[in-house]
C-alpha atoms as a printed R data frame, in Angstrom:
    type eleno elety resid chain resno       x      y       z
1   ATOM     1    CA   MET     A     1   0.000  0.000   0.000
2   ATOM     2    CA   LYS     A     2   1.188  3.508  -0.807
3   ATOM     3    CA   ILE     A     3   1.283  5.961   2.100
4   ATOM     4    CA   LEU     A     4   1.647  9.697   1.487
5   ATOM     5    CA   VAL     A     5   4.019 11.126   4.103
6   ATOM     6    CA   THR     A     6   4.043 14.914   4.283
7   ATOM     7    CA   GLY     A     7   7.163 16.412   5.823
8   ATOM     8    CA   GLY     A     8   8.880 13.057   5.437
9   ATOM     9    CA   ALA     A     9  12.397 14.519   5.398
10  ATOM    10    CA   GLY     A    10  12.001 15.930   8.895
11  ATOM    11    CA   TYR     A    11  13.153 14.491  12.202
12  ATOM    12    CA   ILE     A    12  10.101 12.381  13.059
13  ATOM    13    CA   GLY     A    13   9.039 11.881   9.455
14  ATOM    14    CA   SER     A    14  12.340 10.326   8.393
15  ATOM    15    CA   HIS     A    15  12.306  7.855  11.286
16  ATOM    16    CA   THR     A    16   8.710  6.930  10.491
17  ATOM    17    CA   LEU     A    17   9.670  6.255   6.867
18  ATOM    18    CA   ILE     A    18  12.042  3.548   8.074
19  ATOM    19    CA   GLU     A    19   9.273  1.856  10.059
20  ATOM    20    CA   LEU     A    20   6.920  2.032   7.061
21  ATOM    21    CA   LEU     A    21   9.498  0.570   4.686
22  ATOM    22    CA   GLU     A    22  10.425 -2.223   7.076
23  ATOM    23    CA   ALA     A    23   6.712 -3.055   7.457
24  ATOM    24    CA   GLY     A    24   6.294 -3.378   3.690
25  ATOM    25    CA   TYR     A    25   4.552 -0.094   2.876
26  ATOM    26    CA   GLU     A    26   5.518  2.095  -0.079
27  ATOM    27    CA   PRO     A    27   5.862  5.720   1.015
28  ATOM    28    CA   VAL     A    28   5.390  8.713  -1.235
29  ATOM    29    CA   VAL     A    29   7.114 11.702   0.356
30  ATOM    30    CA   ILE     A    30   6.372 15.384  -0.099
31  ATOM    31    CA   ASP     A    31   8.559 17.992   1.594
32  ATOM    32    CA   ASP     A    32   9.544 21.576   0.793
33  ATOM    33    CA   TYR     A    33  12.745 21.297   2.899
34  ATOM    34    CA   SER     A    34  11.927 24.472   4.797
35  ATOM    35    CA   ASN     A    35  13.003 22.733   8.004
36  ATOM    36    CA   SER     A    36  14.809 19.653   6.680
37  ATOM    37    CA   GLU     A    37  17.329 18.467   4.100
38  ATOM    38    CA   PRO     A    38  17.093 16.051   1.155
39  ATOM    39    CA   SER     A    39  20.150 14.214   2.515
40  ATOM    40    CA   SER     A    40  18.061 12.730   5.329
41  ATOM    41    CA   LEU     A    41  16.016 10.855   2.720
42  ATOM    42    CA   GLU     A    42  19.201  9.578   1.086
43  ATOM    43    CA   ARG     A    43  20.216  8.122   4.434
44  ATOM    44    CA   VAL     A    44  16.766  6.595   4.955
45  ATOM    45    CA   ARG     A    45  17.311  4.764   1.658
46  ATOM    46    CA   GLU     A    46  20.701  3.617   2.938
47  ATOM    47    CA   ILE     A    47  19.081  2.186   6.076
48  ATOM    48    CA   ALA     A    48  15.860  0.706   4.713
49  ATOM    49    CA   GLY     A    49  16.199  0.581   0.925
50  ATOM    50    CA   GLY     A    50  13.078  0.339  -1.191
51  ATOM    51    CA   ILE     A    51  11.856  2.180  -4.264
52  ATOM    52    CA   TRP     A    52   9.729  5.179  -3.407
53  ATOM    53    CA   GLU     A    53   9.043  8.632  -4.770
54  ATOM    54    CA   ILE     A    54  10.080 11.978  -3.318
55  ATOM    55    CA   ILE     A    55   8.317 15.182  -4.361
56  ATOM    56    CA   GLU     A    56   9.708 18.594  -3.488
57  ATOM    57    CA   GLY     A    57   6.625 20.708  -2.982
58  ATOM    58    CA   ASP     A    58   4.293 22.642  -0.714
59  ATOM    59    CA   VAL     A    59   1.425 20.724   0.903
60  ATOM    60    CA   CYS     A    60  -0.588 23.941   0.839
61  ATOM    61    CA   ASP     A    61  -0.561 23.871  -2.972
62  ATOM    62    CA   TYR     A    62  -3.700 22.140  -4.236
63  ATOM    63    CA   ASP     A    63  -2.367 21.237  -7.696
64  ATOM    64    CA   THR     A    64   0.778 19.651  -6.274
65  ATOM    65    CA   VAL     A    65  -1.107 17.458  -3.815
66  ATOM    66    CA   LYS     A    66  -3.829 16.566  -6.315
67  ATOM    67    CA   ASP     A    67  -1.191 15.470  -8.819
68  ATOM    68    CA   ILE     A    68   0.214 13.044  -6.236
69  ATOM    69    CA   PHE     A    69  -3.202 11.469  -5.704
70  ATOM    70    CA   ASP     A    70  -3.827 11.369  -9.470
71  ATOM    71    CA   ARG     A    71  -0.560  9.510 -10.103
72  ATOM    72    CA   HIS     A    72  -0.565  7.191  -7.081
73  ATOM    73    CA   GLU     A    73  -3.121  4.941  -5.450
74  ATOM    74    CA   VAL     A    74  -2.614  6.459  -2.015
75  ATOM    75    CA   GLY     A    75  -4.203  4.372   0.725
76  ATOM    76    CA   ALA     A    76  -3.566  6.681   3.677
77  ATOM    77    CA   VAL     A    77  -1.745  9.844   4.720
78  ATOM    78    CA   ILE     A    78   0.650 10.540   7.594
79  ATOM    79    CA   HIS     A    79   0.743 14.313   8.017
80  ATOM    80    CA   PHE     A    80   3.892 15.771   9.600
81  ATOM    81    CA   ALA     A    81   4.375 18.883   7.454
82  ATOM    82    CA   GLY     A    82   4.211 22.158   9.354
83  ATOM    83    CA   PHE     A    83   6.189 24.944  10.936
84  ATOM    84    CA   LYS     A    84   7.052 24.113  14.547
85  ATOM    85    CA   ALA     A    85   9.065 26.830  16.351
86  ATOM    86    CA   VAL     A    86   7.098 28.394  19.211
87  ATOM    87    CA   GLY     A    87   9.124 31.620  19.286
88  ATOM    88    CA   GLU     A    88   8.878 32.113  15.536
89  ATOM    89    CA   SER     A    89   5.127 31.501  15.690
90  ATOM    90    CA   VAL     A    90   4.784 34.416  18.129
91  ATOM    91    CA   GLU     A    91   6.768 36.667  15.792
92  ATOM    92    CA   LYS     A    92   5.060 35.473  12.589
93  ATOM    93    CA   PRO     A    93   1.610 34.179  13.545
94  ATOM    94    CA   LEU     A    94   0.001 34.665  10.131
95  ATOM    95    CA   MET     A    95   2.734 32.619   8.471
96  ATOM    96    CA   TYR     A    96   2.024 29.778  10.905
97  ATOM    97    CA   TYR     A    97  -1.751 29.920  10.487
98  ATOM    98    CA   ARG     A    98  -1.513 30.044   6.698
99  ATOM    99    CA   ASN     A    99   0.963 27.186   6.452
100 ATOM   100    CA   ASN     A   100  -0.121 24.773   9.176
101 ATOM   101    CA   LEU     A   101  -3.879 25.163   8.816
102 ATOM   102    CA   GLY     A   102  -3.692 25.539   5.045
103 ATOM   103    CA   ALA     A   103  -1.774 22.278   4.670
104 ATOM   104    CA   THR     A   104  -4.269 20.349   6.796
105 ATOM   105    CA   MET     A   105  -7.312 21.731   4.985
106 ATOM   106    CA   ASN     A   106  -5.772 21.193   1.557
107 ATOM   107    CA   LEU     A   107  -5.003 17.571   2.370
108 ATOM   108    CA   ILE     A   108  -8.538 16.949   3.596
109 ATOM   109    CA   ARG     A   109  -9.952 18.484   0.409
110 ATOM   110    CA   VAL     A   110  -7.840 16.326  -1.915
111 ATOM   111    CA   MET     A   111  -8.371 13.196   0.174
112 ATOM   112    CA   ASN     A   112 -12.122 13.750   0.030
113 ATOM   113    CA   GLU     A   113 -12.029 14.137  -3.751
114 ATOM   114    CA   ALA     A   114  -9.926 10.974  -4.064
115 ATOM   115    CA   GLY     A   115 -12.051  8.943  -1.648
116 ATOM   116    CA   VAL     A   116  -9.137  8.378   0.754
117 ATOM   117    CA   GLY     A   117 -10.296  8.387   4.360
118 ATOM   118    CA   ARG     A   118  -7.346  7.563   6.583
119 ATOM   119    CA   MET     A   119  -4.980 10.183   8.005
120 ATOM   120    CA   ILE     A   120  -2.554 10.081  10.931
121 ATOM   121    CA   PHE     A   121  -2.060 13.629  12.201
122 ATOM   122    CA   SER     A   122   0.985 14.913  14.039
123 ATOM   123    CA   SER     A   123  -0.287 16.928  17.016
124 ATOM   124    CA   SER     A   124   1.411 17.912  20.265
125 ATOM   125    CA   ALA     A   125   1.132 17.783  24.039
126 ATOM   126    CA   THR     A   126   1.278 21.581  23.968
127 ATOM   127    CA   VAL     A   127  -2.512 21.510  23.492
128 ATOM   128    CA   TYR     A   128  -2.910 20.552  27.178
129 ATOM   129    CA   GLY     A   129  -2.057 24.115  28.160
130 ATOM   130    CA   MET     A   130  -1.005 25.370  31.576
131 ATOM   131    CA   ASN     A   131  -3.696 24.242  33.997
132 ATOM   132    CA   ASN     A   132  -4.080 20.456  33.810
133 ATOM   133    CA   GLN     A   133  -2.639 18.119  36.418
134 ATOM   134    CA   VAL     A   134  -0.175 15.400  35.407
135 ATOM   135    CA   PRO     A   135  -0.323 12.868  33.995
136 ATOM   136    CA   PHE     A   136  -2.124 14.367  30.998
137 ATOM   137    CA   ASP     A   137  -4.808 12.158  29.467
138 ATOM   138    CA   GLU     A   138  -6.840 12.537  26.301
139 ATOM   139    CA   THR     A   139 -10.047 13.561  28.106
140 ATOM   140    CA   MET     A   140  -8.589 16.716  29.673
141 ATOM   141    CA   PRO     A   141  -9.521 20.257  28.607
142 ATOM   142    CA   VAL     A   142  -7.268 21.740  25.942
143 ATOM   143    CA   SER     A   143  -5.877 25.246  25.498
144 ATOM   144    CA   CYS     A   144  -2.800 26.931  24.060
145 ATOM   145    CA   THR     A   145  -0.587 29.923  24.795
146 ATOM   146    CA   ASN     A   146   1.090 30.504  21.407
147 ATOM   147    CA   PRO     A   147   0.206 30.444  17.681
148 ATOM   148    CA   TYR     A   148   2.107 27.206  17.017
149 ATOM   149    CA   GLY     A   149   0.069 25.356  19.638
150 ATOM   150    CA   ARG     A   150  -3.133 26.917  18.377
151 ATOM   151    CA   THR     A   151  -2.445 25.641  14.861
152 ATOM   152    CA   LYS     A   152  -2.241 22.118  16.313
153 ATOM   153    CA   LEU     A   153  -5.425 22.583  18.331
154 ATOM   154    CA   MET     A   154  -7.297 24.173  15.413
155 ATOM   155    CA   SER     A   155  -6.129 21.417  13.074
156 ATOM   156    CA   GLU     A   156  -7.437 18.822  15.524
157 ATOM   157    CA   GLN     A   157 -10.839 20.528  15.487
158 ATOM   158    CA   ILE     A   158 -10.838 20.804  11.692
159 ATOM   159    CA   LEU     A   159 -10.135 17.077  11.445
160 ATOM   160    CA   LYS     A   160 -12.897 16.204  13.903
161 ATOM   161    CA   ASP     A   161 -15.424 18.436  12.120
162 ATOM   162    CA   ALA     A   162 -14.481 16.959   8.744
163 ATOM   163    CA   ALA     A   163 -14.876 13.449  10.187
164 ATOM   164    CA   ALA     A   164 -18.310 14.314  11.578
165 ATOM   165    CA   ALA     A   165 -19.386 15.532   8.137
166 ATOM   166    CA   ASP     A   166 -17.959 12.581   6.212
167 ATOM   167    CA   GLY     A   167 -18.215  9.092   7.678
168 ATOM   168    CA   ASN     A   168 -15.489  7.835   5.326
169 ATOM   169    CA   PHE     A   169 -12.936 10.261   6.774
170 ATOM   170    CA   ARG     A   170 -11.424  8.764   9.933
171 ATOM   171    CA   PRO     A   171  -8.330 10.660  11.036
172 ATOM   172    CA   VAL     A   172  -6.250  9.601  14.039
173 ATOM   173    CA   ILE     A   173  -4.694 12.376  16.132
174 ATOM   174    CA   LEU     A   174  -1.410 11.679  17.912
175 ATOM   175    CA   ARG     A   175  -0.376 14.041  20.691
176 ATOM   176    CA   TYR     A   176   3.248 13.418  21.424
177 ATOM   177    CA   PHE     A   177   5.425 14.730  24.123
178 ATOM   178    CA   ASN     A   178   9.192 15.410  23.839
179 ATOM   179    CA   PRO     A   179  10.920 13.430  21.063
180 ATOM   180    CA   ALA     A   180  14.619 12.771  21.618
181 ATOM   181    CA   GLY     A   181  17.368 10.460  20.432
182 ATOM   182    CA   ALA     A   182  18.133  9.183  16.938
183 ATOM   183    CA   HIS     A   183  18.127  6.032  14.857
184 ATOM   184    CA   THR     A   184  20.519  3.429  16.231
185 ATOM   185    CA   SER     A   185  22.449  3.425  12.944
186 ATOM   186    CA   GLY     A   186  23.617  6.965  13.654
187 ATOM   187    CA   LEU     A   187  22.649  7.920  10.096
188 ATOM   188    CA   ILE     A   188  19.630 10.115  10.841
189 ATOM   189    CA   GLY     A   189  18.569 12.272  13.776
190 ATOM   190    CA   GLU     A   190  17.453 15.747  14.753
191 ATOM   191    CA   ASN     A   191  19.377 18.430  12.855
192 ATOM   192    CA   PRO     A   192  17.936 21.850  13.745
193 ATOM   193    CA   ARG     A   193  18.842 24.969  11.841
194 ATOM   194    CA   GLY     A   194  20.206 27.763  13.983
195 ATOM   195    CA   ILE     A   195  19.708 27.670  17.738
196 ATOM   196    CA   PRO     A   196  17.943 24.444  18.770
197 ATOM   197    CA   ASN     A   197  14.447 24.779  20.211
198 ATOM   198    CA   ASN     A   198  14.642 21.424  22.010
199 ATOM   199    CA   LEU     A   199  16.802 20.389  24.949
200 ATOM   200    CA   MET     A   200  18.528 17.270  23.617
201 ATOM   201    CA   PRO     A   201  20.045 18.801  20.456
202 ATOM   202    CA   TYR     A   202  21.222 21.751  22.534
203 ATOM   203    CA   ILE     A   203  22.951 19.345  24.935
204 ATOM   204    CA   GLN     A   204  24.509 17.590  21.938
205 ATOM   205    CA   GLN     A   205  25.872 20.846  20.561
206 ATOM   206    CA   VAL     A   206  27.364 21.874  23.912
207 ATOM   207    CA   ALA     A   207  28.929 18.433  24.343
208 ATOM   208    CA   SER     A   208  30.470 18.637  20.859
209 ATOM   209    CA   GLY     A   209  31.865 22.124  21.479
210 ATOM   210    CA   ARG     A   210  29.588 23.891  19.017
211 ATOM   211    CA   ARG     A   211  28.126 25.924  21.881
212 ATOM   212    CA   GLU     A   212  29.819 27.090  25.046
213 ATOM   213    CA   LYS     A   213  27.223 26.071  27.615
214 ATOM   214    CA   LEU     A   214  23.627 25.139  28.251
215 ATOM   215    CA   THR     A   215  21.304 27.524  30.061
216 ATOM   216    CA   VAL     A   216  18.870 25.740  32.380
217 ATOM   217    CA   TYR     A   217  15.806 27.941  32.611
218 ATOM   218    CA   GLY     A   218  14.812 27.875  36.272
219 ATOM   219    CA   ASN     A   219  15.798 25.681  39.206
220 ATOM   220    CA   ASP     A   220  13.056 26.744  41.605
221 ATOM   221    CA   TYR     A   221  10.139 24.687  40.287
222 ATOM   222    CA   ASP     A   222   8.246 22.305  42.552
223 ATOM   223    CA   THR     A   223  10.125 19.285  41.203
224 ATOM   224    CA   PRO     A   224  12.688 16.911  42.772
225 ATOM   225    CA   ASP     A   225  15.684 19.040  41.714
226 ATOM   226    CA   GLY     A   226  13.928 22.312  40.927
227 ATOM   227    CA   THR     A   227  14.259 22.024  37.142
228 ATOM   228    CA   GLY     A   228  11.443 21.418  34.693
229 ATOM   229    CA   VAL     A   229  10.222 17.852  34.191
230 ATOM   230    CA   ARG     A   230   9.194 16.537  30.763
231 ATOM   231    CA   ASP     A   231   8.230 13.232  29.166
232 ATOM   232    CA   TYR     A   232  11.075 12.421  26.757
233 ATOM   233    CA   ILE     A   233  10.251  9.729  24.223
234 ATOM   234    CA   HIS     A   234  12.716  8.048  21.895
235 ATOM   235    CA   VAL     A   235  12.029  9.069  18.304
236 ATOM   236    CA   VAL     A   236  12.108  5.422  17.177
237 ATOM   237    CA   ASP     A   237   9.380  4.560  19.704
238 ATOM   238    CA   LEU     A   238   7.443  7.546  18.399
239 ATOM   239    CA   ALA     A   239   7.837  6.362  14.813
240 ATOM   240    CA   LYS     A   240   6.595  2.909  15.786
241 ATOM   241    CA   GLY     A   241   3.570  4.604  17.348
242 ATOM   242    CA   HIS     A   242   2.693  6.111  13.975
243 ATOM   243    CA   LEU     A   243   2.899  2.683  12.371
244 ATOM   244    CA   LYS     A   244   0.613  1.210  15.040
245 ATOM   245    CA   ALA     A   245  -1.842  4.080  14.577
246 ATOM   246    CA   LEU     A   246  -1.835  3.561  10.809
247 ATOM   247    CA   GLU     A   247  -2.499 -0.154  11.119
248 ATOM   248    CA   TRP     A   248  -5.283  0.443  13.638
249 ATOM   249    CA   SER     A   249  -6.828  3.100  11.399
250 ATOM   250    CA   LEU     A   250  -6.803  0.831   8.358
251 ATOM   251    CA   GLU     A   251  -8.468 -1.982  10.320
252 ATOM   252    CA   SER     A   252 -10.748 -0.003  12.628
253 ATOM   253    CA   CYS     A   253 -14.398  0.812  12.067
254 ATOM   254    CA   GLY     A   254 -14.386  3.393  14.864
255 ATOM   255    CA   GLU     A   255 -15.317  7.032  14.525
256 ATOM   256    CA   GLY     A   256 -12.846  9.549  13.128
257 ATOM   257    CA   GLY     A   257 -10.914 11.986  15.279
258 ATOM   258    CA   GLU     A   258  -9.679  9.515  17.894
259 ATOM   259    CA   VAL     A   259  -6.894 11.019  20.021
260 ATOM   260    CA   PHE     A   260  -3.893  9.183  21.506
261 ATOM   261    CA   ASN     A   261  -1.013 10.361  23.666
262 ATOM   262    CA   LEU     A   262   2.399  9.046  22.697
263 ATOM   263    CA   GLY     A   263   4.736  9.310  25.671
264 ATOM   264    CA   THR     A   264   6.499  7.140  28.206
265 ATOM   265    CA   GLY     A   265   4.341  8.074  31.195
266 ATOM   266    CA   ARG     A   266   7.502  9.077  33.082
267 ATOM   267    CA   GLY     A   267   8.932 12.495  33.803
268 ATOM   268    CA   THR     A   268  12.623 13.394  33.597
269 ATOM   269    CA   SER     A   269  14.042 16.713  34.777
270 ATOM   270    CA   VAL     A   270  16.441 18.870  32.798
271 ATOM   271    CA   LEU     A   271  19.306 18.067  35.175
272 ATOM   272    CA   GLN     A   272  18.481 14.351  35.159
273 ATOM   273    CA   LEU     A   273  18.662 14.298  31.356
274 ATOM   274    CA   LEU     A   274  21.883 16.301  31.336
275 ATOM   275    CA   THR     A   275  23.495 14.053  33.956
276 ATOM   276    CA   ALA     A   276  22.423 10.904  32.090
277 ATOM   277    CA   PHE     A   277  23.927 12.266  28.870
278 ATOM   278    CA   GLU     A   278  27.248 12.965  30.603
279 ATOM   279    CA   ARG     A   279  27.301  9.550  32.274
280 ATOM   280    CA   VAL     A   280  26.336  7.447  29.258
281 ATOM   281    CA   ASN     A   281  28.599  9.213  26.788
282 ATOM   282    CA   GLU     A   282  31.432 10.205  29.137
283 ATOM   283    CA   VAL     A   283  31.439 13.811  27.945
284 ATOM   284    CA   PRO     A   284  31.010 17.001  30.000
285 ATOM   285    CA   VAL     A   285  28.073 19.369  29.373
286 ATOM   286    CA   PRO     A   286  28.774 22.774  30.985
287 ATOM   287    CA   TYR     A   287  25.661 24.608  32.113
288 ATOM   288    CA   VAL     A   288  24.460 27.665  33.998
289 ATOM   289    CA   ILE     A   289  21.181 28.352  35.766
290 ATOM   290    CA   GLY     A   290  19.028 31.068  34.262
291 ATOM   291    CA   SER     A   291  15.642 32.507  35.121
292 ATOM   292    CA   ARG     A   292  12.377 30.824  34.196
293 ATOM   293    CA   ARG     A   293  10.966 31.304  30.722
294 ATOM   294    CA   ALA     A   294   7.483 32.716  30.342
295 ATOM   295    CA   GLY     A   295   4.956 30.012  29.511
296 ATOM   296    CA   ASP     A   296   6.962 27.072  30.874
297 ATOM   297    CA   ILE     A   297   5.222 24.722  33.293
298 ATOM   298    CA   ALA     A   298   6.931 22.737  36.040
299 ATOM   299    CA   THR     A   299   5.914 19.219  35.057
300 ATOM   300    CA   CYS     A   300   4.524 17.597  31.919
301 ATOM   301    CA   TYR     A   301   4.193 13.879  31.248
302 ATOM   302    CA   ALA     A   302   1.685 11.588  29.584
303 ATOM   303    CA   ASP     A   303  -0.862  9.041  30.536
304 ATOM   304    CA   ALA     A   304  -0.203  6.759  27.579
305 ATOM   305    CA   SER     A   305  -2.426  3.890  28.707
306 ATOM   306    CA   LYS     A   306  -4.986  4.452  25.951
307 ATOM   307    CA   ALA     A   307  -2.380  3.931  23.213
308 ATOM   308    CA   GLU     A   308  -1.241  0.730  24.898
309 ATOM   309    CA   LYS     A   309  -4.780 -0.589  25.301
310 ATOM   310    CA   VAL     A   310  -6.192  0.372  21.895
311 ATOM   311    CA   LEU     A   311  -3.168  0.503  19.577
312 ATOM   312    CA   GLY     A   312  -1.038 -2.111  21.307
313 ATOM   313    CA   TRP     A   313   1.793  0.430  21.499
314 ATOM   314    CA   LYS     A   314   4.116  1.181  24.394
315 ATOM   315    CA   ALA     A   315   7.414  3.062  24.551
316 ATOM   316    CA   GLU     A   316  10.292  0.624  25.028
317 ATOM   317    CA   LYS     A   317  13.462  2.745  25.075
318 ATOM   318    CA   ASN     A   318  14.751  4.689  28.095
319 ATOM   319    CA   ILE     A   319  16.610  7.931  28.725
320 ATOM   320    CA   GLU     A   320  19.999  6.235  28.443
321 ATOM   321    CA   ASP     A   321  19.068  4.909  24.990
322 ATOM   322    CA   MET     A   322  18.060  8.414  23.896
323 ATOM   323    CA   CYS     A   323  21.314  9.943  25.150
324 ATOM   324    CA   ARG     A   324  23.495  7.252  23.593
325 ATOM   325    CA   ASP     A   325  21.767  7.362  20.199
326 ATOM   326    CA   ALA     A   326  21.672 11.174  20.126
327 ATOM   327    CA   TRP     A   327  25.414 11.391  20.743
328 ATOM   328    CA   ARG     A   328  26.177  8.750  18.095
329 ATOM   329    CA   TRP     A   329  24.217 10.833  15.594
330 ATOM   330    CA   GLU     A   330  25.914 14.070  16.683
331 ATOM   331    CA   THR     A   331  29.437 12.664  16.321
332 ATOM   332    CA   ASN     A   332  28.654 11.058  12.960
333 ATOM   333    CA   LYS     A   333  27.116 14.281  11.690
334 ATOM   334    CA   ALA     A   334  30.164 16.264  12.806
335 ATOM   335    CA   ARG     A   335  32.435 13.999  10.762
336 ATOM   336    CA   TRP     A   336  30.244 14.238   7.663
337 ATOM   337    CA   GLU     A   337  30.065 18.014   7.869
338 ATOM   338    CA   THR     A   338  33.824 18.278   8.343
339 ATOM   339    CA   ASN     A   339  34.421 16.084   5.297
340 ATOM   340    CA   ARG     A   340  31.993 18.185   3.236
341 ATOM   341    CA   GLY     A   341  33.567 21.447   4.431
342 ATOM   342    CA   VAL     A   342  30.349 22.615   6.081
343 ATOM   343    CA   GLN     A   343  30.785 25.616   8.393
344 ATOM   344    CA   ARG     A   344  29.484 24.660  11.850
């Protein structure tokens, strides 16, 4: 079966491609490389092989997406494509609303015209807002504090409304927590442009000497060591969750718009992650304590029991695995970039 993967060259998309290929699916990838590089897809081919098509294009463009469905018998869609930087979304909200909502609505339109009813949507735990008590479960109230989060929340509602209007359209919404780590091959991983938005790649860059030190934002939270606690999930576990959701969607007769958390159900503090990285990889990570950031909450982790019960999915890798695999990717990437003469 052919699966359209939007944003397939990105961090989570590229890891999910490997799981799809190893499960016997034939992906068709569309990506505009606004936050990714074509080389990640070359390395996916090196890991998993297979013959599959890559289209450089914008998911917001109707003609581009329609042409894909006209040329391929697409059986389902996994939708990753979207801008994802919280700070940038505050500075450029209209760009985020146009791109993220436009892509979702355009996909739904073309899928409806083609009679394709299965979509796995990449959402985020950010939709749980500031006021819920941990662990977060799928029945809790949702809210957001920034345009990026609102595009996820609005897209969820668009998908649910479209499903209510069309019984053939049965999207699955995955709210995931904090992806970290890399493929065990060391060939693909998170490769942010500019200053990393996420903790793990920032730790990697400090450990490799690309940055002087890590700033820990706040050590006076009501947590075991005073630093913020998050639910870090290995990106390979996350990718496997998308495969499980796809298989369930293709087999299920349930209603559209079902929501699942993908997380470990365990919280890890900033200092615990940093210490684990140093211990596992035997490298120092200098850090300083800074003030809290506006909008950060003390503790965030998932209740992932629904995904285990319904999808048969459960995270298997631990923090040490994430740290080890992330560092393998970072050191490999440094060698490749040095050989290619890339300025770091």
